[in-house]
Amino acid sequence: MTGDKRSYVIGQTEMPVRPLEPALYLVATPIGNLADITLRALETLASADIVACEDTRVSRVLLERYGIRRRTTAYHEHNAGEAGPKLIAALQAGQSVALISDAGTPLVSDPGYRLVGEALDHGIRVVPIPGPSAALAALTASGLPSDAFLFAGFLPAKAGQRLTKLESFRQVPATLIFFESPRRLAETLAAMVNVLGGGRRGAIGRELTKTFEEMRTGTLGALAEHYAAADTPKGEIVICVGPAEATADQPADIDRLLLSLAAEMPASKAAAEAAKMTGGQKQALYRRLLELKDRP
């Protein structure tokens, strides 16, 4: 459905908007609960000359919820080669384009980065409109360290390639975030136990922001055991894996780090900082620091 009316509706109130300046706008949309849309996102979608969608049928649900009647066009992995140049041409002609994915922030596990690269190459302004992100929602609810994290997207479907990819992440000193298909969750968790170790802390976010939202936490071993025995879960899955624990062959280095930090801050804070730096558990490091301090 197309139209020149530029407005959006919240409740019974219609909010008129003005046309946007020519640019490519990257608009984050809800990952489940449609109420998570931002006012700026609504204004941008209602104002844009063209709304480029990963799937126009999925995006239509959001647009209709807020009474937005704008021209939509499909832009996804399979038509990027054909649709991308048309969008660039529209931008060069002075139109504004809002790019959205089916859910969450554009460019995160979708082909939008190609369009952004082309736009920048042509000197076209790119404007981020931040908002929902499944990766960040899972991270913040996981209880895992969030000071450093690595988003790794989807792992390869083939078992050998998956193991190789996981091996490349084994020593990364940060929380790892993956997207995964419900059908492969149990298999992927088993591979993670094999490569990363069953003692690593993890969290599974399922159907985040939706009615049946679930966050399950525990060691990778316990999570793998649970999903190996359970029925195939439904919905979208995010896997978070905590940093590697401090290894047993580094005690002297860790002791020196703890004592150095303790010379500048309280013991509890020193243990917390050491946990961030090493991937170890704060409680264990705190106990170790107290033992070091009690030495004659």
GROMACS .gro file of N, CA, C and O in nm, residues 43-168:
model
  504
   43GLU      N    1   0.896   0.816   1.363
   43GLU     CA    2   0.904   0.938   1.283
   43GLU      C    3   0.982   0.914   1.154
   43GLU      O    4   0.944   0.963   1.047
   44THR      N    5   1.090   0.838   1.165
   44THR     CA    6   1.173   0.812   1.047
   44THR      C    7   1.099   0.726   0.945
   44THR      O    8   1.099   0.756   0.825
   45LEU      N    9   1.034   0.621   0.992
   45LEU     CA   10   0.961   0.533   0.900
   45LEU      C   11   0.845   0.606   0.834
   45LEU      O   12   0.815   0.585   0.716
   46ALA      N   13   0.778   0.693   0.911
   46ALA     CA   14   0.665   0.766   0.855
   46ALA      C   15   0.709   0.877   0.761
   46ALA      O   16   0.632   0.920   0.675
   47SER      N   17   0.831   0.923   0.775
   47SER     CA   18   0.880   1.036   0.696
   47SER      C   19   0.953   0.994   0.570
   47SER      O   20   0.958   1.070   0.473
   48ALA      N   21   1.011   0.874   0.570
   48ALA     CA   22   1.098   0.833   0.460
   48ALA      C   23   1.022   0.821   0.328
   48ALA      O   24   0.905   0.782   0.325
   49ASP      N   25   1.090   0.852   0.219
   49ASP     CA   26   1.030   0.833   0.087
   49ASP      C   27   1.015   0.685   0.056
   49ASP      O   28   0.917   0.643  -0.006
   50ILE      N   29   1.114   0.604   0.096
   50ILE     CA   30   1.113   0.460   0.071
   50ILE      C   31   1.151   0.387   0.199
   50ILE      O   32   1.245   0.427   0.268
   51VAL      N   33   1.078   0.281   0.231
   51VAL     CA   34   1.115   0.192   0.342
   51VAL      C   35   1.162   0.060   0.280
   51VAL      O   36   1.083  -0.011   0.217
   52ALA      N   37   1.290   0.029   0.296
   52ALA     CA   38   1.347  -0.094   0.242
   52ALA      C   39   1.343  -0.201   0.351
   52ALA      O   40   1.399  -0.182   0.460
   53CYS      N   41   1.276  -0.313   0.322
   53CYS     CA   42   1.249  -0.416   0.423
   53CYS      C   43   1.315  -0.548   0.385
   53CYS      O   44   1.322  -0.583   0.267
   54GLU      N   45   1.356  -0.623   0.485
   54GLU     CA   46   1.405  -0.758   0.461
   54GLU      C   47   1.293  -0.845   0.406
   54GLU      O   48   1.312  -0.921   0.312
   55ASP      N   49   1.174  -0.832   0.464
   55ASP     CA   50   1.054  -0.900   0.415
   55ASP      C   51   0.938  -0.802   0.431
   55ASP      O   52   0.900  -0.770   0.544
   56THR      N   53   0.883  -0.755   0.321
   56THR     CA   54   0.778  -0.653   0.328
   56THR      C   55   0.655  -0.704   0.403
   56THR      O   56   0.585  -0.625   0.468
   57ARG      N   57   0.628  -0.834   0.400
   57ARG     CA   58   0.512  -0.888   0.470
   57ARG      C   59   0.531  -0.879   0.622
   57ARG      O   60   0.437  -0.846   0.696
   58VAL      N   61   0.651  -0.907   0.668
   58VAL     CA   62   0.680  -0.898   0.811
   58VAL      C   63   0.675  -0.752   0.856
   58VAL      O   64   0.614  -0.718   0.958
   59SER      N   65   0.738  -0.665   0.780
   59SER     CA   66   0.744  -0.524   0.819
   59SER      C   67   0.607  -0.458   0.812
   59SER      O   68   0.581  -0.362   0.886
   60ARG      N   69   0.519  -0.508   0.724
   60ARG     CA   70   0.386  -0.449   0.712
   60ARG      C   71   0.309  -0.457   0.843
   60ARG      O   72   0.230  -0.369   0.877
   61VAL      N   73   0.332  -0.562   0.921
   61VAL     CA   74   0.264  -0.577   1.050
   61VAL      C   75   0.300  -0.459   1.141
   61VAL      O   76   0.212  -0.400   1.206
   62LEU      N   77   0.428  -0.424   1.145
   62LEU     CA   78   0.473  -0.312   1.228
   62LEU      C   79   0.418  -0.180   1.175
   62LEU      O   80   0.366  -0.097   1.252
   63LEU      N   81   0.427  -0.159   1.045
   63LEU     CA   82   0.382  -0.033   0.987
   63LEU      C   83   0.232  -0.013   1.008
   63LEU      O   84   0.186   0.097   1.041
   64GLU      N   85   0.156  -0.119   0.990
   64GLU     CA   86   0.011  -0.107   1.009
   64GLU      C   87  -0.025  -0.084   1.154
   64GLU      O   88  -0.122  -0.014   1.185
   65ARG      N   89   0.052  -0.141   1.247
   65ARG     CA   90   0.026  -0.121   1.390
   65ARG      C   91   0.029   0.028   1.424
   65ARG      O   92  -0.048   0.076   1.508
   66TYR      N   93   0.118   0.101   1.357
   66TYR     CA   94   0.133   0.244   1.388
   66TYR      C   95   0.082   0.334   1.277
   66TYR      O   96   0.117   0.452   1.271
   67GLY      N   97  -0.004   0.282   1.192
   67GLY     CA   98  -0.070   0.363   1.091
   67GLY      C   99   0.023   0.430   0.993
   67GLY      O  100  -0.006   0.541   0.945
   68ILE      N  101   0.134   0.365   0.961
   68ILE     CA  102   0.233   0.423   0.870
   68ILE      C  103   0.206   0.374   0.728
   68ILE      O  104   0.205   0.254   0.703
   69ARG      N  105   0.184   0.469   0.638
   69ARG     CA  106   0.154   0.434   0.499
   69ARG      C  107   0.264   0.491   0.410
   69ARG      O  108   0.254   0.603   0.361
   70ARG      N  109   0.368   0.413   0.394
   70ARG     CA  110   0.479   0.456   0.310
   70ARG      C  111   0.509   0.348   0.206
   70ARG      O  112   0.472   0.232   0.221
   71ARG      N  113   0.577   0.390   0.102
   71ARG     CA  114   0.618   0.296  -0.002
   71ARG      C  115   0.724   0.201   0.053
   71ARG      O  116   0.821   0.245   0.115
   72THR      N  117   0.704   0.071   0.033
   72THR     CA  118   0.802  -0.029   0.079
   72THR      C  119   0.859  -0.104  -0.040
   72THR      O  120   0.795  -0.119  -0.144
   73THR      N  121   0.982  -0.149  -0.021
   73THR     CA  122   1.047  -0.230  -0.123
   73THR      C  123   1.132  -0.335  -0.053
   73THR      O  124   1.181  -0.314   0.058
   74ALA      N  125   1.150  -0.450  -0.117
   74ALA     CA  126   1.226  -0.559  -0.056
   74ALA      C  127   1.376  -0.540  -0.080
   74ALA      O  128   1.419  -0.506  -0.190
   75TYR      N  129   1.453  -0.559   0.027
   75TYR     CA  130   1.599  -0.561   0.016
   75TYR      C  131   1.648  -0.670   0.110
   75TYR      O  132   1.635  -0.658   0.233
   76HIS      N  133   1.702  -0.778   0.053
   76HIS     CA  134   1.746  -0.890   0.136
   76HIS      C  135   1.864  -0.960   0.067
   76HIS      O  136   1.910  -0.917  -0.040
   77GLU      N  137   1.910  -1.067   0.128
   77GLU     CA  138   2.030  -1.136   0.081
   77GLU      C  139   2.019  -1.181  -0.064
   77GLU      O  140   2.116  -1.177  -0.140
   78HIS      N  141   1.901  -1.223  -0.105
   78HIS     CA  142   1.885  -1.282  -0.238
   78HIS      C  143   1.863  -1.181  -0.349
   78HIS      O  144   1.877  -1.215  -0.467
   79ASN      N  145   1.827  -1.057  -0.315
   79ASN     CA  146   1.805  -0.958  -0.421
   79ASN      C  147   1.892  -0.834  -0.405
   79ASN      O  148   1.870  -0.733  -0.473
   80ALA      N  149   1.991  -0.841  -0.315
   80ALA     CA  150   2.074  -0.724  -0.286
   80ALA      C  151   2.144  -0.672  -0.411
   80ALA      O  152   2.159  -0.550  -0.431
   81GLY      N  153   2.188  -0.763  -0.499
   81GLY     CA  154   2.258  -0.721  -0.620
   81GLY      C  155   2.172  -0.639  -0.712
   81GLY      O  156   2.220  -0.549  -0.782
   82GLU      N  157   2.041  -0.669  -0.714
   82GLU     CA  158   1.949  -0.596  -0.802
   82GLU      C  159   1.885  -0.476  -0.730
   82GLU      O  160   1.874  -0.367  -0.787
   83ALA      N  161   1.844  -0.497  -0.605
   83ALA     CA  162   1.773  -0.391  -0.533
   83ALA      C  163   1.866  -0.281  -0.484
   83ALA      O  164   1.827  -0.164  -0.478
   84GLY      N  165   1.991  -0.318  -0.449
   84GLY     CA  166   2.084  -0.220  -0.396
   84GLY      C  167   2.107  -0.102  -0.488
   84GLY      O  168   2.093   0.015  -0.446
   85PRO      N  169   2.142  -0.124  -0.616
   85PRO     CA  170   2.164  -0.011  -0.708
   85PRO      C  171   2.041   0.078  -0.724
   85PRO      O  172   2.054   0.200  -0.742
   86LYS      N  173   1.921   0.020  -0.718
   86LYS     CA  174   1.800   0.101  -0.729
   86LYS      C  175   1.785   0.193  -0.609
   86LYS      O  176   1.743   0.309  -0.623
   87LEU      N  177   1.817   0.142  -0.490
   87LEU     CA  178   1.809   0.226  -0.371
   87LEU      C  179   1.915   0.336  -0.375
   87LEU      O  180   1.889   0.450  -0.336
   88ILE      N  181   2.034   0.302  -0.422
   88ILE     CA  182   2.139   0.403  -0.434
   88ILE      C  183   2.096   0.511  -0.533
   88ILE      O  184   2.117   0.632  -0.510
   89ALA      N  185   2.034   0.470  -0.642
   89ALA     CA  186   1.986   0.567  -0.741
   89ALA      C  187   1.881   0.659  -0.681
   89ALA      O  188   1.881   0.781  -0.707
   90ALA      N  189   1.792   0.603  -0.599
   90ALA     CA  190   1.690   0.685  -0.534
   90ALA      C  191   1.755   0.785  -0.438
   90ALA      O  192   1.715   0.902  -0.431
   91LEU      N  193   1.855   0.740  -0.366
   91LEU     CA  194   1.926   0.829  -0.274
   91LEU      C  195   1.998   0.941  -0.350
   91LEU      O  196   1.997   1.057  -0.309
   92GLN      N  197   2.061   0.905  -0.460
   92GLN     CA  198   2.130   1.006  -0.541
   92GLN      C  199   2.033   1.106  -0.603
   92GLN      O  200   2.070   1.220  -0.631
   93ALA      N  201   1.908   1.062  -0.620
   93ALA     CA  202   1.806   1.150  -0.677
   93ALA      C  203   1.743   1.241  -0.571
   93ALA      O  204   1.650   1.316  -0.601
   94GLY      N  205   1.794   1.230  -0.446
   94GLY     CA  206   1.745   1.318  -0.341
   94GLY      C  207   1.636   1.260  -0.254
   94GLY      O  208   1.572   1.334  -0.178
   95GLN      N  209   1.613   1.131  -0.261
   95GLN     CA  210   1.512   1.069  -0.177
   95GLN      C  211   1.574   1.017  -0.047
   95GLN      O  212   1.695   0.997  -0.038
   96SER      N  213   1.487   0.995   0.050
   96SER     CA  214   1.532   0.937   0.176
   96SER      C  215   1.489   0.791   0.182
   96SER      O  216   1.379   0.756   0.139
   97VAL      N  217   1.578   0.705   0.232
   97VAL     CA  218   1.551   0.561   0.240
   97VAL      C  219   1.572   0.515   0.384
   97VAL      O  220   1.677   0.540   0.443
   98ALA      N  221   1.471   0.449   0.440
   98ALA     CA  222   1.482   0.388   0.572
   98ALA      C  223   1.500   0.238   0.553
   98ALA      O  224   1.418   0.173   0.489
   99LEU      N  225   1.608   0.183   0.605
   99LEU     CA  226   1.637   0.040   0.594
   99LEU      C  227   1.603  -0.029   0.725
   99LEU      O  228   1.651   0.012   0.832
  100ILE      N  229   1.519  -0.133   0.718
  100ILE     CA  230   1.486  -0.209   0.838
  100ILE      C  231   1.501  -0.358   0.808
  100ILE      O  232   1.491  -0.402   0.694
  101SER      N  233   1.529  -0.436   0.913
  101SER     CA  234   1.533  -0.582   0.900
  101SER      C  235   1.402  -0.637   0.956
  101SER      O  236   1.316  -0.561   1.002
  102ASP      N  237   1.385  -0.768   0.952
  102ASP     CA  238   1.263  -0.826   1.007
  102ASP      C  239   1.248  -0.795   1.155
  102ASP      O  240   1.137  -0.781   1.205
  103ALA      N  241   1.360  -0.788   1.225
  103ALA     CA  242   1.357  -0.759   1.368
  103ALA      C  243   1.496  -0.715   1.413
  103ALA      O  244   1.597  -0.766   1.366
  104GLY      N  245   1.499  -0.618   1.503
  104GLY     CA  246   1.626  -0.575   1.560
  104GLY      C  247   1.696  -0.469   1.478
  104GLY      O  248   1.635  -0.395   1.400
  105THR      N  249   1.827  -0.463   1.494
  105THR     CA  250   1.908  -0.358   1.433
  105THR      C  251   1.960  -0.403   1.296
  105THR      O  252   2.020  -0.509   1.285
  106PRO      N  253   1.936  -0.323   1.192
  106PRO     CA  254   1.986  -0.360   1.059
  106PRO      C  255   2.138  -0.380   1.060
  106PRO      O  256   2.209  -0.321   1.141
  107LEU      N  257   2.184  -0.464   0.969
  107LEU     CA  258   2.325  -0.499   0.949
  107LEU      C  259   2.374  -0.608   1.044
  107LEU      O  260   2.482  -0.661   1.025
  108VAL      N  261   2.298  -0.640   1.150
  108VAL     CA  262   2.337  -0.746   1.241
  108VAL      C  263   2.282  -0.877   1.185
  108VAL      O  264   2.162  -0.904   1.193
  109SER      N  265   2.371  -0.956   1.122
  109SER     CA  266   2.334  -1.081   1.055
  109SER      C  267   2.234  -1.059   0.942
  109SER      O  268   2.142  -1.139   0.921
  110ASP      N  269   2.249  -0.951   0.867
  110ASP     CA  270   2.174  -0.934   0.743
  110ASP      C  271   2.260  -0.857   0.644
  110ASP      O  272   2.365  -0.804   0.683
  111PRO      N  273   2.222  -0.849   0.516
  111PRO     CA  274   2.312  -0.794   0.414
  111PRO      C  275   2.316  -0.643   0.406
  111PRO      O  276   2.372  -0.587   0.313
  112GLY      N  277   2.258  -0.574   0.502
  112GLY     CA  278   2.253  -0.429   0.494
  112GLY      C  279   2.388  -0.360   0.485
  112GLY      O  280   2.399  -0.249   0.433
  113TYR      N  281   2.494  -0.427   0.532
  113TYR     CA  282   2.626  -0.364   0.529
  113TYR      C  283   2.671  -0.334   0.386
  113TYR      O  284   2.746  -0.239   0.362
  114ARG      N  285   2.624  -0.415   0.291
  114ARG     CA  286   2.660  -0.389   0.151
  114ARG      C  287   2.601  -0.258   0.105
  114ARG      O  288   2.669  -0.178   0.036
  115LEU      N  289   2.476  -0.234   0.139
  115LEU     CA  290   2.410  -0.110   0.099
  115LEU      C  291   2.476   0.009   0.166
  115LEU      O  292   2.497   0.113   0.103
  116VAL      N  293   2.511  -0.006   0.293
  116VAL     CA  294   2.578   0.103   0.363
  116VAL      C  295   2.713   0.133   0.298
  116VAL      O  296   2.749   0.249   0.277
  117GLY      N  297   2.788   0.028   0.265
  117GLY     CA  298   2.917   0.048   0.199
  117GLY      C  299   2.902   0.120   0.066
  117GLY      O  300   2.979   0.213   0.035
  118GLU      N  301   2.801   0.082  -0.012
  118GLU     CA  302   2.778   0.147  -0.141
  118GLU      C  303   2.738   0.293  -0.121
  118GLU      O  304   2.781   0.382  -0.195
  119ALA      N  305   2.654   0.318  -0.021
  119ALA     CA  306   2.611   0.455   0.006
  119ALA      C  307   2.730   0.543   0.044
  119ALA      O  308   2.746   0.655  -0.007
  120LEU      N  309   2.816   0.492   0.129
  120LEU     CA  310   2.933   0.570   0.171
  120LEU      C  311   3.027   0.592   0.053
  120LEU      O  312   3.085   0.701   0.040
  121ASP      N  313   3.042   0.492  -0.032
  121ASP     CA  314   3.127   0.507  -0.150
  121ASP      C  315   3.076   0.617  -0.242
  121ASP      O  316   3.155   0.681  -0.313
  122HIS      N  317   2.945   0.640  -0.242
  122HIS     CA  318   2.885   0.742  -0.328
  122HIS      C  319   2.868   0.875  -0.254
  122HIS      O  320   2.803   0.967  -0.307
  123GLY      N  321   2.924   0.884  -0.135
  123GLY     CA  322   2.915   1.009  -0.061
  123GLY      C  323   2.777   1.037  -0.003
  123GLY      O  324   2.743   1.152   0.025
  124ILE      N  325   2.699   0.932   0.016
  124ILE     CA  326   2.563   0.947   0.070
  124ILE      C  327   2.568   0.938   0.222
  124ILE      O  328   2.635   0.851   0.278
  125ARG      N  329   2.496   1.024   0.287
  125ARG     CA  330   2.493   1.026   0.434
  125ARG      C  331   2.421   0.903   0.487
  125ARG      O  332   2.316   0.863   0.435
  126VAL      N  333   2.477   0.841   0.592
  126VAL     CA  334   2.417   0.725   0.657
  126VAL      C  335   2.387   0.763   0.802
  126VAL      O  336   2.474   0.810   0.874
  127VAL      N  337   2.261   0.743   0.844
  127VAL     CA  338   2.217   0.786   0.976
  127VAL      C  339   2.165   0.667   1.056
  127VAL      O  340   2.065   0.605   1.017
  128PRO      N  341   2.228   0.630   1.168
  128PRO     CA  342   2.176   0.521   1.251
  128PRO      C  343   2.062   0.570   1.340
  128PRO      O  344   2.070   0.676   1.402
  129ILE      N  345   1.955   0.491   1.347
  129ILE     CA  346   1.843   0.518   1.438
  129ILE      C  347   1.840   0.400   1.535
  129ILE      O  348   1.779   0.297   1.507
  130PRO      N  349   1.909   0.410   1.647
  130PRO     CA  350   1.929   0.293   1.734
  130PRO      C  351   1.802   0.248   1.805
  130PRO      O  352   1.704   0.322   1.817
  131GLY      N  353   1.807   0.123   1.851
  131GLY     CA  354   1.692   0.066   1.921
  131GLY      C  355   1.715  -0.079   1.956
  131GLY      O  356   1.828  -0.117   1.990
  132PRO      N  357   1.614  -0.164   1.945
  132PRO     CA  358   1.624  -0.303   1.991
  132PRO      C  359   1.733  -0.383   1.921
  132PRO      O  360   1.762  -0.363   1.804
  133SER      N  361   1.791  -0.476   1.998
  133SER     CA  362   1.892  -0.568   1.947
  133SER      C  363   1.884  -0.697   2.027
  133SER      O  364   1.898  -0.694   2.150
  134ALA      N  365   1.861  -0.809   1.961
  134ALA     CA  366   1.851  -0.937   2.031
  134ALA      C  367   1.982  -0.972   2.102
  134ALA      O  368   1.981  -1.025   2.213
  135ALA      N  369   2.095  -0.941   2.036
  135ALA     CA  370   2.225  -0.974   2.095
  135ALA      C  371   2.245  -0.900   2.227
  135ALA      O  372   2.287  -0.958   2.328
  136LEU      N  373   2.216  -0.772   2.229
  136LEU     CA  374   2.236  -0.692   2.351
  136LEU      C  375   2.131  -0.726   2.457
  136LEU      O  376   2.162  -0.725   2.576
  137ALA      N  377   2.009  -0.755   2.414
  137ALA     CA  378   1.907  -0.794   2.511
  137ALA      C  379   1.948  -0.921   2.585
  137ALA      O  380   1.935  -0.931   2.707
  138ALA      N  381   2.000  -1.019   2.511
  138ALA     CA  382   2.043  -1.143   2.573
  138ALA      C  383   2.164  -1.120   2.663
  138ALA      O  384   2.171  -1.174   2.774
  139LEU      N  385   2.259  -1.041   2.616
  139LEU     CA  386   2.380  -1.015   2.696
  139LEU      C  387   2.345  -0.952   2.830
  139LEU      O  388   2.394  -0.995   2.934
  140THR      N  389   2.260  -0.851   2.827
  140THR     CA  390   2.230  -0.780   2.952
  140THR      C  391   2.152  -0.865   3.050
  140THR      O  392   2.160  -0.843   3.171
  141ALA      N  393   2.078  -0.963   3.001
  141ALA     CA  394   1.999  -1.049   3.090
  141ALA      C  395   2.071  -1.178   3.126
  141ALA      O  396   2.018  -1.258   3.204
  142SER      N  397   2.189  -1.200   3.072
  142SER     CA  398   2.258  -1.329   3.089
  142SER      C  399   2.331  -1.343   3.221
  142SER      O  400   2.361  -1.454   3.263
  143GLY      N  401   2.364  -1.230   3.283
  143GLY     CA  402   2.446  -1.236   3.403
  143GLY      C  403   2.594  -1.256   3.375
  143GLY      O  404   2.674  -1.272   3.468
  144LEU      N  405   2.633  -1.253   3.249
  144LEU     CA  406   2.773  -1.270   3.210
  144LEU      C  407   2.840  -1.134   3.196
  144LEU      O  408   2.772  -1.032   3.178
  145PRO      N  409   2.973  -1.130   3.201
  145PRO     CA  410   3.043  -1.002   3.189
  145PRO      C  411   3.005  -0.929   3.060
  145PRO      O  412   3.000  -0.989   2.953
  146SER      N  413   2.977  -0.799   3.074
  146SER     CA  414   2.934  -0.721   2.958
  146SER      C  415   3.031  -0.609   2.924
  146SER      O  416   3.004  -0.530   2.834
  147ASP      N  417   3.145  -0.603   2.995
  147ASP     CA  418   3.241  -0.496   2.967
  147ASP      C  419   3.313  -0.520   2.835
  147ASP      O  420   3.360  -0.425   2.771
  148ALA      N  421   3.322  -0.646   2.793
  148ALA     CA  422   3.381  -0.681   2.663
  148ALA      C  423   3.303  -0.799   2.607
  148ALA      O  424   3.280  -0.898   2.677
  149PHE      N  425   3.257  -0.786   2.483
  149PHE     CA  426   3.183  -0.896   2.423
  149PHE      C  427   3.210  -0.900   2.273
  149PHE      O  428   3.250  -0.801   2.212
  150LEU      N  429   3.189  -1.019   2.215
  150LEU     CA  430   3.211  -1.041   2.073
  150LEU      C  431   3.086  -1.104   2.015
  150LEU      O  432   3.045  -1.212   2.058
  151PHE      N  433   3.024  -1.037   1.919
  151PHE     CA  434   2.909  -1.094   1.850
  151PHE      C  435   2.958  -1.176   1.732
  151PHE      O  436   3.023  -1.123   1.642
  152ALA      N  437   2.926  -1.305   1.732
  152ALA     CA  438   2.979  -1.396   1.631
  152ALA      C  439   2.874  -1.444   1.532
  152ALA      O  440   2.905  -1.526   1.445
  153GLY      N  441   2.751  -1.396   1.543
  153GLY     CA  442   2.648  -1.434   1.448
  153GLY      C  443   2.615  -1.583   1.454
  153GLY      O  444   2.619  -1.645   1.559
  154PHE      N  445   2.584  -1.640   1.338
  154PHE     CA  446   2.552  -1.783   1.329
  154PHE      C  447   2.680  -1.864   1.305
  154PHE      O  448   2.764  -1.825   1.223
  155LEU      N  449   2.694  -1.975   1.374
  155LEU     CA  450   2.804  -2.067   1.349
  155LEU      C  451   2.774  -2.147   1.223
  155LEU      O  452   2.658  -2.163   1.183
  156PRO      N  453   2.879  -2.202   1.157
  156PRO     CA  454   2.855  -2.285   1.038
  156PRO      C  455   2.766  -2.404   1.069
  156PRO      O  456   2.770  -2.459   1.180
  157ALA      N  457   2.688  -2.446   0.972
  157ALA     CA  458   2.597  -2.559   0.992
  157ALA      C  459   2.672  -2.693   0.993
  157ALA      O  460   2.631  -2.787   1.061
  158LYS      N  461   2.783  -2.702   0.918
  158LYS     CA  462   2.859  -2.826   0.912
  158LYS      C  463   2.942  -2.844   1.038
  158LYS      O  464   3.007  -2.751   1.085
  159ALA      N  465   2.942  -2.967   1.090
  159ALA     CA  466   3.003  -2.995   1.220
  159ALA      C  467   3.151  -2.959   1.224
  159ALA      O  468   3.198  -2.895   1.319
  160GLY      N  469   3.228  -2.999   1.123
  160GLY     CA  470   3.372  -2.971   1.123
  160GLY      C  471   3.401  -2.822   1.119
  160GLY      O  472   3.488  -2.773   1.193
  161GLN      N  473   3.331  -2.750   1.036
  161GLN     CA  474   3.351  -2.605   1.026
  161GLN      C  475   3.308  -2.536   1.155
  161GLN      O  476   3.370  -2.437   1.196
  162ARG      N  477   3.204  -2.588   1.219
  162ARG     CA  478   3.158  -2.530   1.345
  162ARG      C  479   3.266  -2.544   1.452
  162ARG      O  480   3.294  -2.449   1.526
  163LEU      N  481   3.326  -2.662   1.461
  163LEU     CA  482   3.432  -2.683   1.560
  163LEU      C  483   3.551  -2.592   1.534
  163LEU      O  484   3.609  -2.535   1.628
  164THR      N  485   3.588  -2.577   1.408
  164THR     CA  486   3.701  -2.490   1.373
  164THR      C  487   3.671  -2.346   1.412
  164THR      O  488   3.758  -2.276   1.466
  165LYS      N  489   3.549  -2.302   1.385
  165LYS     CA  490   3.512  -2.164   1.419
  165LYS      C  491   3.513  -2.144   1.570
  165LYS      O  492   3.563  -2.042   1.620
  166LEU      N  493   3.460  -2.239   1.644
  166LEU     CA  494   3.460  -2.228   1.790
  166LEU      C  495   3.601  -2.225   1.845
  166LEU      O  496   3.631  -2.151   1.941
  167GLU      N  497   3.690  -2.302   1.786
  167GLU     CA  498   3.829  -2.303   1.831
  167GLU      C  499   3.891  -2.164   1.818
  167GLU      O  500   3.972  -2.123   1.902
  168SER      N  501   3.852  -2.089   1.714
  168SER     CA  502   3.908  -1.955   1.695
  168SER      C  503   3.861  -1.859   1.803
  168SER      O  504   3.922  -1.753   1.824
   0.00000   0.00000   0.00000
